[in-house]
Amino acid sequence: MLTVLGAYSWVNIRFLLEGAWVTILVSVCSIVLSYIFGVILGIVRYVKIKYLSAIVGFIIDIIRNLPLILIIFFTYFGLPHLGFKPDPIWASVIAWRSLKQRWLLKLFEQESRRFRLVKWKGPGPMA
Amino acid sequence: MKKILSKIGLVVALMLMVVSLGACSNSTSGSKRDVLKEDQQSNTITWGVKADTKLFGLMDVKDNQIKGFEVDLAKAMTKKILGKNGRARFIQVTSQTRMPLLANGNIDAIMATMTITPQRAEQVDFTRSYFDAGQAILVKNGSSIKNVKDLNRNGAVVLGVVGSNSVQNIKKFAPKARVLQLSDYSQALTALKSGQGDALTTDNGILYGMSIENPGYSVVGGTFTKEPYGIATAKGQRPFHNALNKALTEVENSGQYNKLIYKWFHNVRGFDMKGAER
Amino acid sequence: MISIFQNYGGELLTGLGQTLLCSIIALIFALIIGSAFAIMETMPNKAARIIARVYIEVFRNIPLLVITMFFYVVIPMYIVKISGFASGTIGLTLYSSAFIAETVRSGIQSVDPGQMEGARANGLSYWQSMRYIILPQAFRYVIPPLGNQFINLVKNSSVLAFVAGFDLMYQANVIASDSLKSMSTYLCVGLLYLVLTLPLSYYMRHLEKKLA
């Protein structure tokens, strides 16, 4: 147990706090960006523009079905091929964003579906 | 039915897309830029170094700086190449990420306890060796394992790090042992401490660093391979590559090299100082 | 990319097997544990509700990697040795069960409370009405979000890579560093993950349409 107590020196705590700051930064950026992109893509998918909606839907399916860590690898190792070099933190923000936006999108779709469901079910049990 | 068919078609199309993307990614890694020129313009060399390896490159939590023999050597070599005001930028890498990062141009050179091997030399260019290590094993004090031969039995578990060539070597020296590959050295050491394996194997220099921090563990049995460390650059960067070799020679001849060896290794138990000096 | 499949077929297959095995074990136990806590949370008994709440909040709010590391590092130091695969699977089960519990609870609560009253008035016991009236409806409501949880579970099994659990992601790291072709390797592995998760997600969508 001594090793556990030893880990709580001030120096270590400050280091952890710096880590916490990165966590907050990554989270806030990802939440905001993913929300914006998620809503936009959700609307594109919902209004059913020919081809575009299908393509968007398909990309969503792919990203939604891959582990986050794999997407982070792709953004960190893959994006530089396209001439864009993110440092580790930004790579994870981008990855989170793309994952999260898909996820929010699903939520959005689901909610809208659920909403329809509720409306439809409304008078059911009474009738 | 039609709908299902179109879905399947879409899946196939996407798979093809991914495959072709994969094919592209192999060919685009060779870059045409001149690293030496770019670095002279920006007055900065970007080095990929370890941040989890005591003595070579370790993140100091007090001031967020990476410190170690390799970091100091990189700083000295940067000054030789770019002049007194040249800046060295350090990006932390692991055995697993260093090669892709170099290929992508995130870093200019790797100095991260990387052994020169023929297989790696096909992907990157190595300078001549700047440190001669050898592979060894670290065990808990009082362990029944005294050298690498004791690990060659069924049920023995050896811990290593993904991407290091020590995990390949151990398969030759102890083919019966099971090898678990962790993501970095601190993880591997944690796994050893919690009894997930009988021994941790990697280069002796790194293991010495661990045994200083953890007196309950020691390096046993001496080295069983030769691991010359080289600085890796991307293929086709001849001018930069030559500048590095020249800078290394200058650092060695000026006596700076031996000072750095003394600074980092003079109080390491069992380290052969005379053999390491140049 | 093809060369990766040719040269490392065995490793990839082992990885696929381990990922599948871990996912199936975790899925079954997470569903059982999650449903149990969901029922506890909706019970009239206050103590049961508090216990369920604490369990869910603890495992829902701690990162999966931390839970797994706890079983991989801390437990073996003091209590009993657990392999990387086992600790990853236990971590994944506990973590997912908390999310599944939340999902199933929302399903139970979306069933009209009148149904429970009606069932009780017709002479069924609390457990009987739960079993025959409430749960079948609840699961119907939560199939879409539950499907999401299953997909997340398969993806989260990549946590095994951090504890040397020989899963797909672990093999990806090993192969990438051995072949030095990281991009192609991760694309191959991405493809294999899709092979596992895409059918699941299409099946869930199909099920959802059928039931809605």
Coordinates of C-alpha atoms in Angstrom, one line a residue, chain B residues 80-241:
Chain B
K80 CA 27.1 20.7 -34.2
I81 CA 24.8 20.7 -37.2
L82 CA 22.9 24.0 -36.9
G83 CA 25.5 26.0 -34.9
K84 CA 25.3 27.4 -31.3
N85 CA 21.8 28.7 -31.6
G86 CA 20.3 25.6 -33.1
R87 CA 17.2 24.3 -31.3
A88 CA 16.4 20.7 -30.7
R89 CA 12.6 19.9 -30.4
F90 CA 11.7 16.6 -28.8
I91 CA 8.6 14.5 -29.5
Q92 CA 8.1 11.5 -27.4
V93 CA 7.8 8.2 -29.3
T94 CA 7.4 4.5 -28.4
S95 CA 8.8 1.5 -30.1
Q96 CA 5.5 1.2 -31.8
T97 CA 5.0 4.7 -33.1
R98 CA 8.5 5.8 -34.0
M99 CA 8.6 4.3 -37.5
P100 CA 5.3 5.6 -38.8
L101 CA 6.0 9.0 -37.3
L102 CA 9.3 9.2 -39.1
A103 CA 7.7 8.0 -42.4
N104 CA 5.0 10.7 -42.0
G105 CA 7.6 13.4 -41.3
N106 CA 6.3 14.2 -37.8
I107 CA 9.9 13.8 -36.7
D108 CA 13.2 14.3 -38.6
A109 CA 15.2 11.6 -36.8
I110 CA 14.7 8.8 -34.3
M111 CA 17.1 8.5 -31.4
A112 CA 15.1 6.1 -29.2
T113 CA 17.1 3.1 -28.1
M114 CA 16.6 1.7 -31.6
T115 CA 18.8 -1.2 -32.6
I116 CA 20.2 -1.3 -36.1
T117 CA 18.8 -4.4 -37.8
P118 CA 18.8 -5.4 -41.4
Q119 CA 15.0 -5.6 -41.5
R120 CA 14.6 -2.0 -40.2
A121 CA 17.4 -0.8 -42.5
E122 CA 15.1 -1.6 -45.4
Q123 CA 12.6 1.0 -44.2
V124 CA 14.9 3.7 -42.8
D125 CA 18.5 4.8 -42.9
F126 CA 20.7 4.3 -39.9
T127 CA 23.7 6.3 -38.8
R128 CA 26.6 4.4 -37.3
S129 CA 26.0 3.2 -33.8
Y130 CA 26.1 5.8 -31.0
F131 CA 25.7 3.3 -28.1
D132 CA 26.3 -0.4 -27.9
A133 CA 23.8 -2.2 -25.8
G134 CA 23.0 -5.9 -25.4
Q135 CA 19.8 -7.7 -24.5
A136 CA 19.4 -9.0 -20.9
I137 CA 16.7 -10.0 -18.5
L138 CA 15.3 -8.3 -15.3
V139 CA 13.8 -10.5 -12.6
K140 CA 12.6 -10.1 -9.0
N141 CA 15.4 -10.6 -6.5
G142 CA 15.6 -14.2 -5.3
S143 CA 13.9 -15.5 -8.5
S144 CA 14.8 -19.0 -9.6
I145 CA 15.7 -17.6 -13.0
K146 CA 19.4 -16.8 -13.2
N147 CA 19.9 -16.4 -17.0
V148 CA 18.0 -16.6 -20.2
K149 CA 18.3 -20.4 -20.5
D150 CA 16.2 -20.8 -17.3
L151 CA 13.3 -19.2 -19.2
N152 CA 13.3 -21.9 -21.9
R153 CA 10.7 -24.1 -20.3
N154 CA 6.9 -24.5 -20.8
G155 CA 4.9 -22.2 -18.6
A156 CA 7.6 -19.5 -18.4
V157 CA 6.2 -16.1 -19.3
V158 CA 8.5 -13.3 -20.6
L159 CA 7.4 -9.7 -20.8
G160 CA 8.5 -7.4 -23.6
V161 CA 7.5 -4.3 -25.5
V162 CA 5.6 -4.2 -28.8
G163 CA 7.9 -3.2 -31.6
S164 CA 11.2 -3.8 -29.8
N165 CA 13.4 -6.4 -31.5
S166 CA 14.1 -8.0 -28.1
V167 CA 10.7 -9.9 -28.3
Q168 CA 11.9 -11.4 -31.6
N169 CA 15.3 -12.4 -30.1
I170 CA 13.8 -14.0 -27.0
K171 CA 11.9 -16.4 -29.2
K172 CA 15.3 -17.7 -30.5
F173 CA 16.9 -18.0 -27.0
A174 CA 13.9 -19.3 -25.1
P175 CA 11.5 -20.8 -27.7
K176 CA 9.4 -22.6 -25.2
A177 CA 8.5 -19.4 -23.2
R178 CA 5.3 -17.5 -23.8
V179 CA 6.0 -13.8 -24.8
L180 CA 3.5 -11.1 -23.7
Q181 CA 4.0 -7.7 -25.5
L182 CA 3.0 -4.7 -23.6
S183 CA 2.7 -1.2 -25.0
D184 CA 5.6 0.5 -23.3
Y185 CA 8.3 -0.1 -20.7
S186 CA 6.5 1.3 -17.7
Q187 CA 3.6 -0.9 -18.5
A188 CA 5.8 -3.9 -18.9
L189 CA 7.5 -3.2 -15.6
T190 CA 4.1 -2.8 -13.9
A191 CA 3.1 -6.2 -15.3
L192 CA 6.3 -7.7 -14.0
K193 CA 5.7 -6.3 -10.5
S194 CA 2.1 -7.6 -10.5
G195 CA 3.4 -11.1 -11.3
Q196 CA 2.1 -11.3 -14.9
G197 CA 5.4 -12.6 -16.1
D198 CA 8.6 -14.3 -14.8
A199 CA 11.1 -11.9 -16.4
L200 CA 11.2 -8.7 -18.4
T201 CA 13.5 -8.6 -21.4
T202 CA 15.0 -5.7 -23.3
D203 CA 18.3 -4.0 -23.7
N204 CA 20.6 -3.9 -20.6
G205 CA 20.8 -0.1 -20.5
I206 CA 17.1 0.2 -20.1
L207 CA 16.9 -2.6 -17.6
Y208 CA 19.7 -0.9 -15.5
G209 CA 17.5 2.2 -15.4
M210 CA 14.6 0.1 -14.0
S211 CA 16.7 -1.6 -11.4
I212 CA 18.0 1.7 -10.0
E213 CA 14.4 2.8 -9.5
N214 CA 13.3 -0.6 -8.2
P215 CA 15.9 -2.1 -5.9
G216 CA 13.8 -5.3 -5.5
Y217 CA 14.6 -6.2 -9.1
S218 CA 17.9 -6.9 -10.7
V219 CA 19.5 -7.6 -14.1
V220 CA 20.8 -11.2 -14.2
G221 CA 22.8 -13.4 -16.5
G222 CA 24.6 -10.7 -18.5
T223 CA 23.8 -9.9 -22.1
F224 CA 23.1 -12.5 -24.7
T225 CA 22.9 -10.3 -27.9
K226 CA 24.6 -7.3 -29.3
E227 CA 22.3 -4.3 -29.8
P228 CA 24.0 -1.3 -31.5
Y229 CA 21.8 1.7 -31.3
G230 CA 21.6 3.9 -34.4
I231 CA 19.9 7.2 -35.3
A232 CA 17.3 6.6 -37.9
T233 CA 16.3 9.0 -40.7
A234 CA 13.8 8.6 -43.6
K235 CA 15.1 7.0 -46.7
G236 CA 16.6 9.3 -49.3
Q237 CA 17.8 12.0 -46.9
R238 CA 21.5 11.6 -47.7
P239 CA 22.6 15.2 -46.7
F240 CA 20.9 15.0 -43.4
H241 CA 22.1 11.5 -42.8

